[in-house]
CSV table of C-alpha atoms and ligand atoms in Angstrom, one decimal:
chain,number,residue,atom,x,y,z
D,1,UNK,CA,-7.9,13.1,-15.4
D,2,UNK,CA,-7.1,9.5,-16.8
D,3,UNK,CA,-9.5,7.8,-19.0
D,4,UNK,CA,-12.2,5.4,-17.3
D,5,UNK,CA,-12.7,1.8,-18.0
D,6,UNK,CA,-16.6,3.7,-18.8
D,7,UNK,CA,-15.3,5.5,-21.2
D,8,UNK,CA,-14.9,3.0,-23.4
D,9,UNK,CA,-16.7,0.5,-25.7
D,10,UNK,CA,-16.2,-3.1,-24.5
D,11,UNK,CA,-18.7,-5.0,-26.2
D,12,UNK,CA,-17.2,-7.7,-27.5
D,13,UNK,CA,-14.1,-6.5,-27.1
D,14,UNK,CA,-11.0,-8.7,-24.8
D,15,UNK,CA,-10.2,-6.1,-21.8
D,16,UNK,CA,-7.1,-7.0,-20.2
D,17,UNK,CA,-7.4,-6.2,-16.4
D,18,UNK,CA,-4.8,-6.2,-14.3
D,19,UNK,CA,-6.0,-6.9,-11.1
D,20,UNK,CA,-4.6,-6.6,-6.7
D,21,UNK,CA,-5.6,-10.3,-6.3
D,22,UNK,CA,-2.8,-10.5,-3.6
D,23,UNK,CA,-5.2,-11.3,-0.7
D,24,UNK,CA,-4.4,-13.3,2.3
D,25,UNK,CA,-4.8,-17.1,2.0
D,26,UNK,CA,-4.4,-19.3,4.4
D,27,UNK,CA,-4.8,-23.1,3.9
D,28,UNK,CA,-6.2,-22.5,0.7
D,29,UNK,CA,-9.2,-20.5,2.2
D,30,UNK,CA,-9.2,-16.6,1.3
D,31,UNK,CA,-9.3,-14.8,4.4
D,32,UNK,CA,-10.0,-11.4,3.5
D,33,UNK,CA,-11.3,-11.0,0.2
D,34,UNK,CA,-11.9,-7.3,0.1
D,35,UNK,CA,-9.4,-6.6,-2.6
D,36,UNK,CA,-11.6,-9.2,-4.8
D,37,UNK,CA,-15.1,-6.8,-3.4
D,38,UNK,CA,-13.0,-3.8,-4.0
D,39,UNK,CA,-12.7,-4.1,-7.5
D,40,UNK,CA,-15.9,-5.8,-8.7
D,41,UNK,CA,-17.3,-3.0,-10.2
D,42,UNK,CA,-14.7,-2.6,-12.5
D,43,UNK,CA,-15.7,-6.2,-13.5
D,44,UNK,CA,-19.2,-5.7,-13.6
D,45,UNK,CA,-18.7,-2.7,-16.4
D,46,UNK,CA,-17.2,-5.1,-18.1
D,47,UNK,CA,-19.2,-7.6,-18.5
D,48,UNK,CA,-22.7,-6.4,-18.2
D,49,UNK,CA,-21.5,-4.0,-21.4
D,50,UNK,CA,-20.7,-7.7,-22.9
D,51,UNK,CA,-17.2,-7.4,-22.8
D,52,UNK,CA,-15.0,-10.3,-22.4
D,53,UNK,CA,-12.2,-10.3,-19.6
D,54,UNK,CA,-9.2,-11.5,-19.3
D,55,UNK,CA,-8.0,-10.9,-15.6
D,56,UNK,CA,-4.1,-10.8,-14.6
D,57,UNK,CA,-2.7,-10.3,-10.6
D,58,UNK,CA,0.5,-11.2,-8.8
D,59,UNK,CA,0.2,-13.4,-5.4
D,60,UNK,CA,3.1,-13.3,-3.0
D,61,UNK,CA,6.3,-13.7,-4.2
D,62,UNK,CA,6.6,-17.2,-5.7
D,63,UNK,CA,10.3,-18.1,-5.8
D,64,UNK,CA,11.0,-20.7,-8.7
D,65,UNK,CA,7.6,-21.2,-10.9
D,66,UNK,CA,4.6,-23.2,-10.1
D,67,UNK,CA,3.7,-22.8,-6.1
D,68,UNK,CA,0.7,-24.3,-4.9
D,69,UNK,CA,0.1,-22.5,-1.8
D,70,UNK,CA,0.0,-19.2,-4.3
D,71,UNK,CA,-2.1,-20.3,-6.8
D,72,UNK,CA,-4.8,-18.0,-7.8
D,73,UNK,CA,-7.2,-21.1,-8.1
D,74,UNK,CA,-9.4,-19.8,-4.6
D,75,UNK,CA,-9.6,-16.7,-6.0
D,76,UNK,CA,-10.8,-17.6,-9.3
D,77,UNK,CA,-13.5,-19.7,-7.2
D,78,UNK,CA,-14.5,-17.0,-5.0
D,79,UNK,CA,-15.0,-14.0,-7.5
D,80,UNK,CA,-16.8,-16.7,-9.3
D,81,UNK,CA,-19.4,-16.8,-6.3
D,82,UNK,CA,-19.2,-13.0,-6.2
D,83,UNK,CA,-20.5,-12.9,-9.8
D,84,UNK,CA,-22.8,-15.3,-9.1
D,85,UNK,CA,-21.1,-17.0,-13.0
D,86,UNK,CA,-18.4,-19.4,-13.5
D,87,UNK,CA,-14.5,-17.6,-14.2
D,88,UNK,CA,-12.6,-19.6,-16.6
D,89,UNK,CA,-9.0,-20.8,-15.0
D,90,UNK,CA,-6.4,-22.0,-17.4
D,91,UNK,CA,-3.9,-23.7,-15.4
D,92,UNK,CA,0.0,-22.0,-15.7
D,93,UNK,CA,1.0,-24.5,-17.8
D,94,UNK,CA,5.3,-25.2,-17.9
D,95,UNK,CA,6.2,-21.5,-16.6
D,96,UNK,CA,9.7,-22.2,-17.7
D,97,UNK,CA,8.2,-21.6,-21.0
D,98,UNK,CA,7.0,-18.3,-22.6
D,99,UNK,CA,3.8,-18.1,-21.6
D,100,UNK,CA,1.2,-19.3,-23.9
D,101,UNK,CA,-3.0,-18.9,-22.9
D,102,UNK,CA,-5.9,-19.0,-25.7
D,103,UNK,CA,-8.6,-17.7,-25.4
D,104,UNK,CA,-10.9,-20.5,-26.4
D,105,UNK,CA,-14.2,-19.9,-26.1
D,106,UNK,CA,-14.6,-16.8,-23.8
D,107,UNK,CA,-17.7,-15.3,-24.4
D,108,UNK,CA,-18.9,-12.1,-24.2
D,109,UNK,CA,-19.8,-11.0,-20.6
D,110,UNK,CA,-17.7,-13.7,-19.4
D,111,UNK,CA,-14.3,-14.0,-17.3
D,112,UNK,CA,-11.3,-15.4,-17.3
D,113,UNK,CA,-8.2,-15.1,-14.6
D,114,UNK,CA,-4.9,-16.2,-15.5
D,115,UNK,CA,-2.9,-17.9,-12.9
D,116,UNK,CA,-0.3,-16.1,-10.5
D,117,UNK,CA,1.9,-14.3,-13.0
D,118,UNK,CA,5.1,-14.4,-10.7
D,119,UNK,CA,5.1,-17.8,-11.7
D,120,UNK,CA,7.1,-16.4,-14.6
D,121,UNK,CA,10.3,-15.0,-14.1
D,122,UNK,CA,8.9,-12.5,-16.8
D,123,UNK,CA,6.7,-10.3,-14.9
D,124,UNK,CA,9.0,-9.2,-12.2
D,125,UNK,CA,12.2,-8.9,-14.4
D,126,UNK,CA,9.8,-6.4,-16.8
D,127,UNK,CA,10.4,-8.9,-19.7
D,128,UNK,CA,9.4,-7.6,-23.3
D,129,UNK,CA,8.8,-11.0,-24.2
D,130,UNK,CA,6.4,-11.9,-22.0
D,131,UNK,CA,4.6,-8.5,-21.7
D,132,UNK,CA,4.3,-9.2,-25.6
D,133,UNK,CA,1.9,-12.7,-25.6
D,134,UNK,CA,-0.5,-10.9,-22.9
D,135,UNK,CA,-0.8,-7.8,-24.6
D,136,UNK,CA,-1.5,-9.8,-27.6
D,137,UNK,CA,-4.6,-11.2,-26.2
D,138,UNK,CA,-6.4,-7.9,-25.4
D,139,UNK,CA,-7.7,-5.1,-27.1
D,140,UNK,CA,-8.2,-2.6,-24.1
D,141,UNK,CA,-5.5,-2.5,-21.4
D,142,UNK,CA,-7.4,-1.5,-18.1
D,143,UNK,CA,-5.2,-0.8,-14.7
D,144,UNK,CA,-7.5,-1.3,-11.6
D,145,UNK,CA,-4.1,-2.5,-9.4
D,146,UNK,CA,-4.0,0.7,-7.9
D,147,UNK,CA,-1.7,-1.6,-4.9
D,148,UNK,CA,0.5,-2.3,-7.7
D,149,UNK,CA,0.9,0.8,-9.5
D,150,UNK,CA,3.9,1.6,-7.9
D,151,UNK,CA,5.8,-1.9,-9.7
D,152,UNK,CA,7.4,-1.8,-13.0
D,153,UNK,CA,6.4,-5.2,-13.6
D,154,UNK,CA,5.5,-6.5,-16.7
D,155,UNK,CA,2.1,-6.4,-15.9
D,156,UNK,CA,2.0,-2.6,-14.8
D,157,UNK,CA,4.4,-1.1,-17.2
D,158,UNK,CA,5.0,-3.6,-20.0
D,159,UNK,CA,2.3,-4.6,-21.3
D,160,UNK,CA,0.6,-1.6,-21.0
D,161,UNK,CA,3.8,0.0,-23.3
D,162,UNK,CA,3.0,-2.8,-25.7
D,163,UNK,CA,-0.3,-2.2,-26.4
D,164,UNK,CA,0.2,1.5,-27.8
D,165,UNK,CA,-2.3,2.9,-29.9
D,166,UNK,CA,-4.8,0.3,-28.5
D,167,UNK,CA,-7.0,2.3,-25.4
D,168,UNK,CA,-5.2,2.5,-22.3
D,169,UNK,CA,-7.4,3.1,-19.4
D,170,UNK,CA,-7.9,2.9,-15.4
D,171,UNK,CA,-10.7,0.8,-13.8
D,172,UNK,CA,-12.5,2.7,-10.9
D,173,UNK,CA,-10.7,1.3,-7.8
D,174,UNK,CA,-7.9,3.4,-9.3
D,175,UNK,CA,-9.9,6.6,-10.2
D,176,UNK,CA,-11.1,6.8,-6.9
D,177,UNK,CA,-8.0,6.3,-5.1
D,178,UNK,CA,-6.2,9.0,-7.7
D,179,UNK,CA,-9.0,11.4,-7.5
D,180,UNK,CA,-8.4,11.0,-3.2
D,181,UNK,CA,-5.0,11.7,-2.9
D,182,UNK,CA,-5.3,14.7,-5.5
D,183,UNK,CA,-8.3,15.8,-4.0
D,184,UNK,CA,-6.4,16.2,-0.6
D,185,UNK,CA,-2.8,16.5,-1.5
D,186,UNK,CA,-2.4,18.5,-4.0
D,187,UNK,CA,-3.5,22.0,-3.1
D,188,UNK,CA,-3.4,20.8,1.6
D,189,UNK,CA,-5.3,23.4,3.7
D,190,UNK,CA,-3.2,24.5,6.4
D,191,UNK,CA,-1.9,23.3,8.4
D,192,UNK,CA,-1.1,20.1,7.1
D,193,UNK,CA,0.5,17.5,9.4
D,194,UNK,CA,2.5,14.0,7.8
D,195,UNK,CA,2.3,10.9,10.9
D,196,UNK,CA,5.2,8.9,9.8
D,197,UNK,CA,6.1,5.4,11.4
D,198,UNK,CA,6.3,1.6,11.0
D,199,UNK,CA,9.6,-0.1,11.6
D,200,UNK,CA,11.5,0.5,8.8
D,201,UNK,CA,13.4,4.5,7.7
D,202,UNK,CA,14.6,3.3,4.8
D,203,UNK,CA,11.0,3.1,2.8
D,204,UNK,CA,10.0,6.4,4.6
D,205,UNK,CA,12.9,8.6,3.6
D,206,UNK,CA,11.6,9.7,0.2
D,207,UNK,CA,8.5,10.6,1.6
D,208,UNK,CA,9.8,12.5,4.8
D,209,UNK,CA,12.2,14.2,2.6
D,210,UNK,CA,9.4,15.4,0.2
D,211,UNK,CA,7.0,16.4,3.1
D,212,UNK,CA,9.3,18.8,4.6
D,213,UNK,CA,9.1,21.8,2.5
D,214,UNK,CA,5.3,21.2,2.2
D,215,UNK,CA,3.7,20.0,5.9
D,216,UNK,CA,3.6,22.3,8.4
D,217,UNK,CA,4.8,19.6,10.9
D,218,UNK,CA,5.6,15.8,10.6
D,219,UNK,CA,5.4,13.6,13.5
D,220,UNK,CA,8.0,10.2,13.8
D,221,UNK,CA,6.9,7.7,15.2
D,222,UNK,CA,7.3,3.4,15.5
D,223,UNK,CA,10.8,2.0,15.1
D,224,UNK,CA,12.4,4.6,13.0
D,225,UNK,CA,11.9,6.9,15.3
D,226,UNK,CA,15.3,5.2,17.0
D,227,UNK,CA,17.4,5.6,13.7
D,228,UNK,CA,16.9,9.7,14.1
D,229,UNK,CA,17.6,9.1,17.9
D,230,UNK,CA,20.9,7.4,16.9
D,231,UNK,CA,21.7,9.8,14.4
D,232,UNK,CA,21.3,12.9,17.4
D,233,UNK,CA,23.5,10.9,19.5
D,234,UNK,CA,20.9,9.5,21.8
D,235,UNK,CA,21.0,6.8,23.8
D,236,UNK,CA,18.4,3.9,22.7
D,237,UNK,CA,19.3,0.9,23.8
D,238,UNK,CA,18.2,-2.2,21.8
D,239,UNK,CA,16.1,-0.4,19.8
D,240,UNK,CA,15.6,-1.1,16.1
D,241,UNK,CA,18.2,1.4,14.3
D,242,UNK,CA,19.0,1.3,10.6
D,243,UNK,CA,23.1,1.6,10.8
D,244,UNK,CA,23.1,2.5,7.2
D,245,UNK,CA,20.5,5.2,7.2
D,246,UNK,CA,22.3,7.6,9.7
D,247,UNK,CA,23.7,10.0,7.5
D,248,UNK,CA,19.9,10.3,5.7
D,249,UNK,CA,18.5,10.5,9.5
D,250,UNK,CA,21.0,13.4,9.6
D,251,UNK,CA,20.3,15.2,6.5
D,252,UNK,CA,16.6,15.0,7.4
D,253,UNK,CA,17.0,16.4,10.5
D,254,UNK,CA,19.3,19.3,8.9
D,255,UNK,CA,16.8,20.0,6.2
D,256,UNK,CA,14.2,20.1,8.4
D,257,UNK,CA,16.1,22.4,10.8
D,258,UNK,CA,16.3,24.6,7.7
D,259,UNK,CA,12.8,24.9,7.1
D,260,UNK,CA,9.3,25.9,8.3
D,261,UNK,CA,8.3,22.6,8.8
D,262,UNK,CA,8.5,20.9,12.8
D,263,UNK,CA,10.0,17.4,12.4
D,264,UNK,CA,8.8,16.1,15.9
D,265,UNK,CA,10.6,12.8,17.2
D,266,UNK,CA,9.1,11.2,20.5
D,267,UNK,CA,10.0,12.6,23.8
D,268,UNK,CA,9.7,9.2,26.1
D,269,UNK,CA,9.2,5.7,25.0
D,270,UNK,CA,7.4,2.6,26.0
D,271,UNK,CA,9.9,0.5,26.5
D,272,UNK,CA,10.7,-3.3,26.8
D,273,UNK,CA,13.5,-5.7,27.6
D,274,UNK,CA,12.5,-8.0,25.1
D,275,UNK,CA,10.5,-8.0,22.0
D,276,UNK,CA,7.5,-10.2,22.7
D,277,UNK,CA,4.1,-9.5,23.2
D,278,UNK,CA,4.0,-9.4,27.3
D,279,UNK,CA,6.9,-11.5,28.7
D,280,UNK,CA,9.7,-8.6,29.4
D,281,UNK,CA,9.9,-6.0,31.6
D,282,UNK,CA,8.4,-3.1,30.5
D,283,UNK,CA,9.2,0.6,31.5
D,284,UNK,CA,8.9,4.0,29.7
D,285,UNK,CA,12.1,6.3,29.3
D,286,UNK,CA,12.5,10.1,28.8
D,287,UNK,CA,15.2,10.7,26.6
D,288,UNK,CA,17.6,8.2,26.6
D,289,UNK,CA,16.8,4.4,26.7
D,290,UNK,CA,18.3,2.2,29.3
D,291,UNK,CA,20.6,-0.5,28.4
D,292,UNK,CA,18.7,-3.6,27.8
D,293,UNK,CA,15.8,-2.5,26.6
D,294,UNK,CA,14.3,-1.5,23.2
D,295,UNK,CA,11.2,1.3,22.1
D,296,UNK,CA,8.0,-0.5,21.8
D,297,UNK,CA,5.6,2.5,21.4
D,298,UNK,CA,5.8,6.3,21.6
D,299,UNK,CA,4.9,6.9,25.3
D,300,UNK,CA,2.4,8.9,27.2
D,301,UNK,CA,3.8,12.7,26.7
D,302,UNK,CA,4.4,11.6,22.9
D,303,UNK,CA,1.0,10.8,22.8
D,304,UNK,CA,-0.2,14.2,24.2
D,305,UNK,CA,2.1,16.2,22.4
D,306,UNK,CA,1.6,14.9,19.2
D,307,UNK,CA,-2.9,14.0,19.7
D,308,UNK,CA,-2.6,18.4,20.1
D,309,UNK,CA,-0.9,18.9,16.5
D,310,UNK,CA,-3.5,17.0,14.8
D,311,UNK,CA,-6.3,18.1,16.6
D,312,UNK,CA,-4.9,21.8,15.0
D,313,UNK,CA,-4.1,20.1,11.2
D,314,UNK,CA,-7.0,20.9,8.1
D,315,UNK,CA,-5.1,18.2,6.5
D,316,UNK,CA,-3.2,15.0,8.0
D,317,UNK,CA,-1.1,12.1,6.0
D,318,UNK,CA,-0.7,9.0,7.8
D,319,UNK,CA,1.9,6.2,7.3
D,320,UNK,CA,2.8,3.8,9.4
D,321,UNK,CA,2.1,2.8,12.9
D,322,UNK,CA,3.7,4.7,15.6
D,323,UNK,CA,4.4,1.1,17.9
D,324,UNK,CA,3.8,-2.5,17.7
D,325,UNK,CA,0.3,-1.9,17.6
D,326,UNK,CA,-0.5,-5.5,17.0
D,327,UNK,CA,0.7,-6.0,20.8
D,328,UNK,CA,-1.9,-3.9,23.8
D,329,UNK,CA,1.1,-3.1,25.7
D,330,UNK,CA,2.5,-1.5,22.7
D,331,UNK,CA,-0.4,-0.5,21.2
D,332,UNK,CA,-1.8,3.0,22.9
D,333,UNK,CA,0.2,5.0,20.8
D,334,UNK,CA,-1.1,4.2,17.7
D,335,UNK,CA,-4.3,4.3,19.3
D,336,UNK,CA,-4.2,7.7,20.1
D,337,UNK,CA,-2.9,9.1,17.1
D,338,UNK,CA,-5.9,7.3,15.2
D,339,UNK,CA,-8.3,8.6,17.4
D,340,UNK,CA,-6.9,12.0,17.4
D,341,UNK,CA,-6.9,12.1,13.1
D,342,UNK,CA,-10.7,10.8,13.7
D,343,UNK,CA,-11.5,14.1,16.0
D,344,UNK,CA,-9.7,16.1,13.8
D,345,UNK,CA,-11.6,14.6,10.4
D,346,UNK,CA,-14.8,15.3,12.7
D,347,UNK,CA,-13.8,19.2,12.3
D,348,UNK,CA,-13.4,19.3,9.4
D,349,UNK,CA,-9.9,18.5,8.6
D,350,UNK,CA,-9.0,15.8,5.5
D,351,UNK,CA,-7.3,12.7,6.4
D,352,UNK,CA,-5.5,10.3,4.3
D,353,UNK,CA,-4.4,6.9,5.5
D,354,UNK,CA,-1.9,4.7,3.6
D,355,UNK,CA,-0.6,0.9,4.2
D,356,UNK,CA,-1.9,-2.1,4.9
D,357,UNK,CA,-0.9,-2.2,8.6
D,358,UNK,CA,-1.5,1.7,8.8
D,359,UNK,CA,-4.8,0.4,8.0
D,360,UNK,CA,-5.3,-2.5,9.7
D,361,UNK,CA,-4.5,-0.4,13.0
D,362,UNK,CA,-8.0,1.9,11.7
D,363,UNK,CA,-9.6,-1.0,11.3
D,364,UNK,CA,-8.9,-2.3,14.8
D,365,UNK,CA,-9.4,1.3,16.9
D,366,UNK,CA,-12.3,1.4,14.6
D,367,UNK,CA,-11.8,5.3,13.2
D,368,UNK,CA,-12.0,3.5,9.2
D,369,UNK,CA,-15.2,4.9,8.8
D,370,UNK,CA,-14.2,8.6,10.6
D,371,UNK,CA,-11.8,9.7,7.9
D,372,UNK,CA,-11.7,10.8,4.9
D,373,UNK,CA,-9.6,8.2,2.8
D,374,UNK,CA,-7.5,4.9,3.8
D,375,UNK,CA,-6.2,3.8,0.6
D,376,UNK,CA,-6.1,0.5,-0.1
D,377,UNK,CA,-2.0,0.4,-1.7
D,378,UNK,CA,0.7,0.7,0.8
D,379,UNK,CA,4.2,0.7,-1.1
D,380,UNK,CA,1.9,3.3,-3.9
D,381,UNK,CA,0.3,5.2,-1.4
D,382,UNK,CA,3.8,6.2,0.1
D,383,UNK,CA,5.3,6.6,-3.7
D,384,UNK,CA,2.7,9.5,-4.2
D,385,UNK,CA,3.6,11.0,-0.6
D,386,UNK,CA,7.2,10.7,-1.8
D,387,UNK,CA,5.6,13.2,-4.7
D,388,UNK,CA,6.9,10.1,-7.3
D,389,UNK,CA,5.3,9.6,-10.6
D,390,UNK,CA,3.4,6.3,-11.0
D,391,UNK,CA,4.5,5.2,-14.5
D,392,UNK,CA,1.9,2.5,-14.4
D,393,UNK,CA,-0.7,5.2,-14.3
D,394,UNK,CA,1.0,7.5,-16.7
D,395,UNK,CA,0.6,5.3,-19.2
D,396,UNK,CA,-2.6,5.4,-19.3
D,397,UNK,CA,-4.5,7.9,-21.7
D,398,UNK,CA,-6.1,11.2,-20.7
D,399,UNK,CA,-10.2,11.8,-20.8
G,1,LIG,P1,6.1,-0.7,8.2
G,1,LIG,O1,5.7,-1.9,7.3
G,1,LIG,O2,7.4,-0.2,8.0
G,1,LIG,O3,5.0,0.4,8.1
G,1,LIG,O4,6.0,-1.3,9.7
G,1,LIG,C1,4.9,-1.7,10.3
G,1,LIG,C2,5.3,-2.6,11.5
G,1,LIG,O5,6.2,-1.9,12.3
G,1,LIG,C3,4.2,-3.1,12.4
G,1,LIG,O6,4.0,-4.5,12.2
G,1,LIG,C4,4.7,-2.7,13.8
G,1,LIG,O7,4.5,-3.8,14.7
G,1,LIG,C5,6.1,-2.5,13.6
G,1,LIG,N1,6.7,-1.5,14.6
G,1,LIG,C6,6.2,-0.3,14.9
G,1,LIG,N2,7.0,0.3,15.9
G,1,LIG,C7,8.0,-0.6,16.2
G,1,LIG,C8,9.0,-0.6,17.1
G,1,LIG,N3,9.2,0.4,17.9
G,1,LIG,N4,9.8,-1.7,17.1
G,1,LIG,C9,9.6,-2.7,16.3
G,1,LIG,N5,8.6,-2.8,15.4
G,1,LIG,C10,7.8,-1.8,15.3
């Protein structure tokens, strides 16, 4: 277990949070601000223990310095409203520069958010240098980013690495999320059943690779399901297919030959002659795809086939949608897996859901409140499915 931002004594000390600010703007409104909500009471310990913060978060992926339209300024605002007390907001200052923020007169029980970090060229590159001046400023290093833990930016790894022998701990966004995905991946009741999709194999092959000698069955689904069709010698059209990945496809579908574990890949597709939200033709193919068109969503028998698994599973990993769920024609298979993972949590089984749009598709067939976990990091969620150490969170110290 990692030591807890309430473990430790904050009065008057500077805790250096590092924040998932990366929430959707769009004309400098917020339009979601759950990841602010999520990790307000991490804050709040803070500062109603009259500590005195000094908040850093990515946005986006600025390209050269300074960008406007990533600023952190409306989030500064808003979790200012939140806390019902003004944050301090130091501008970025000349980001070609090292980067240079004082403190000035933070109080205790007061906050402060620095601007964008990926306005320096520092924080993704992992620069010593940079990681050095914010470490400076803090006395407790606190990692609530559980989105980010996956990184090795400065930020995450860093900073954290600079201030050694100063306390190292996680805020409770993270604790929670760790203490979920132990809680039900570490010791799965059988059977256990991975749901693996979205449109691209490449990010998914660590995990699927893991998951086979440990899942009892792992169903394929969304556009990398045509990359394993490829690599059988299928037929699938225009489908999305990762040329490079074939020889991975294959291996995967060797090693899990080898094993205990059914890899199941969809039977008949949902198909379309063009990818748009309702102005092709749209058919569903057995099989083989016919020339012309390209897999939308795993279709009907898919559907069946794979709702009866999980309706068996005591434990179920999700990833990934299994179609363009964002579309209705396309979006019945996803659909029906999320409903079936909701009956099956019903029973008794645990469920785990990772990704944004893995959980923006709960959100929309409303199961979010009829399983056990969605996790609120996609790229970290899927680094723990892939069984990889986080070494943003291994650097933090032990209770
Ligand atoms: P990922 O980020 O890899 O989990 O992919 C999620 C995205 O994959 C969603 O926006 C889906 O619309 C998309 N997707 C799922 N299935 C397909 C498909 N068969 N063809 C193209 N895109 C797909």
């Amino acid at each position: 277990m990692k030591k807890t931002i309430e473990q430790v004594d904050v009065a008057g000390k500077v805790v250096l949070l590092r924040a998932d600010f990366n929430v959707p703007i769009e004309n400098g409104s917020i339009r979601d601000d759950r990841r602010i909500v999520e990790t307000l009471p991490t804050i709040r310990s803070v500062l109603d223990r009259g500590g005195r913060l000094v908040i850093l978060s990515h946005m986006g992926r600025p390209k050269y310095g300074y960008e406007a339209g990533l600023s952190l300024a409306p989030v500064a605002k808003r979790l200012g409203e939140l806390l019902g007390a003004e944050v301090a907001f130091p501008s970025a200052g000349d980001c070609s520069q090292p980067i240079d923020v004082s403190l000035g007169a933070l109080e205790n029980g007061r906050a402060m958010l620095l601007e964008n970090l990926r306005f320096h060229a520092g924080e993704k590159q992992g620069d010593g240098a940079f990681a050095g001046k914010l470490a400076a400023l803090g006395d407790i290093y606190c990692n609530d980013a559980f989105g980010a833990s996956h990184r090795a930016d400065a930020s995450m790894v860093a900073v954290p690495e600079a201030m050694a022998g100063k306390p190292r701990v996680c805020g409770l966004l993270v604790r929670s999320e760790l203490a979920q995905f132990h809680a039900i991946l570490d010791n799965p009741a059988a059977p256990f059943v991975a749901v693996l999709g979205g449109a691209k194999v490449s990010d998914k092959i660590p995990a699927i690779e893991h998951l086979i000698p440990k899942a009892s069955a792992i169903l394929i689904g969304g556009a990398m399901a045509y990359t394993f069709g490829a690599a059988l010698g299928k037929r699938v059209g225009k489908s999305i297919v990762e040329q490079g990945r074939l020889k991975d496809a294959k291996r995967i579908l060797d090693a899990a030959a080898a094993s205990k574990c059914d890899l199941h890949l969809p039977v008949d597709h949902v198909c379309s002659t063009e990818f748009a939200k309702s102005s092709g033709d749209i058919e569903v193919f057995e099989d083989n795809i016919g020339d012309g068109f390209m897999g939308l969503d795993i279709g009907p028998a898919t559907q069946s086939q794979y709702a009866k698994v999980i309706a068996g599973a005591k434990t179920i990993a999700w990833n990934g949608p299994m179609g363009v769920f964002e579309w209705p024609a396309f979006s019945v298979g996803t659909q029906q897996v999320a409903e079936a993972i909701a009956g099956a949590t019903a029973g008794g089984a645990g469920s785990l859901i990772g990704g944004g749009d893995t959980a923006s598709a709960a959100n929309r067939f409303g199961i979010a409140e009829r399983v056990t976990h969605i996790s609120t990091g996609g790229g970290a969620s899927l680094a723990l499915l892939a069984g990889e150490r986080l070494k943003a969170i291994d650097l933090l110290d032990e209770a």
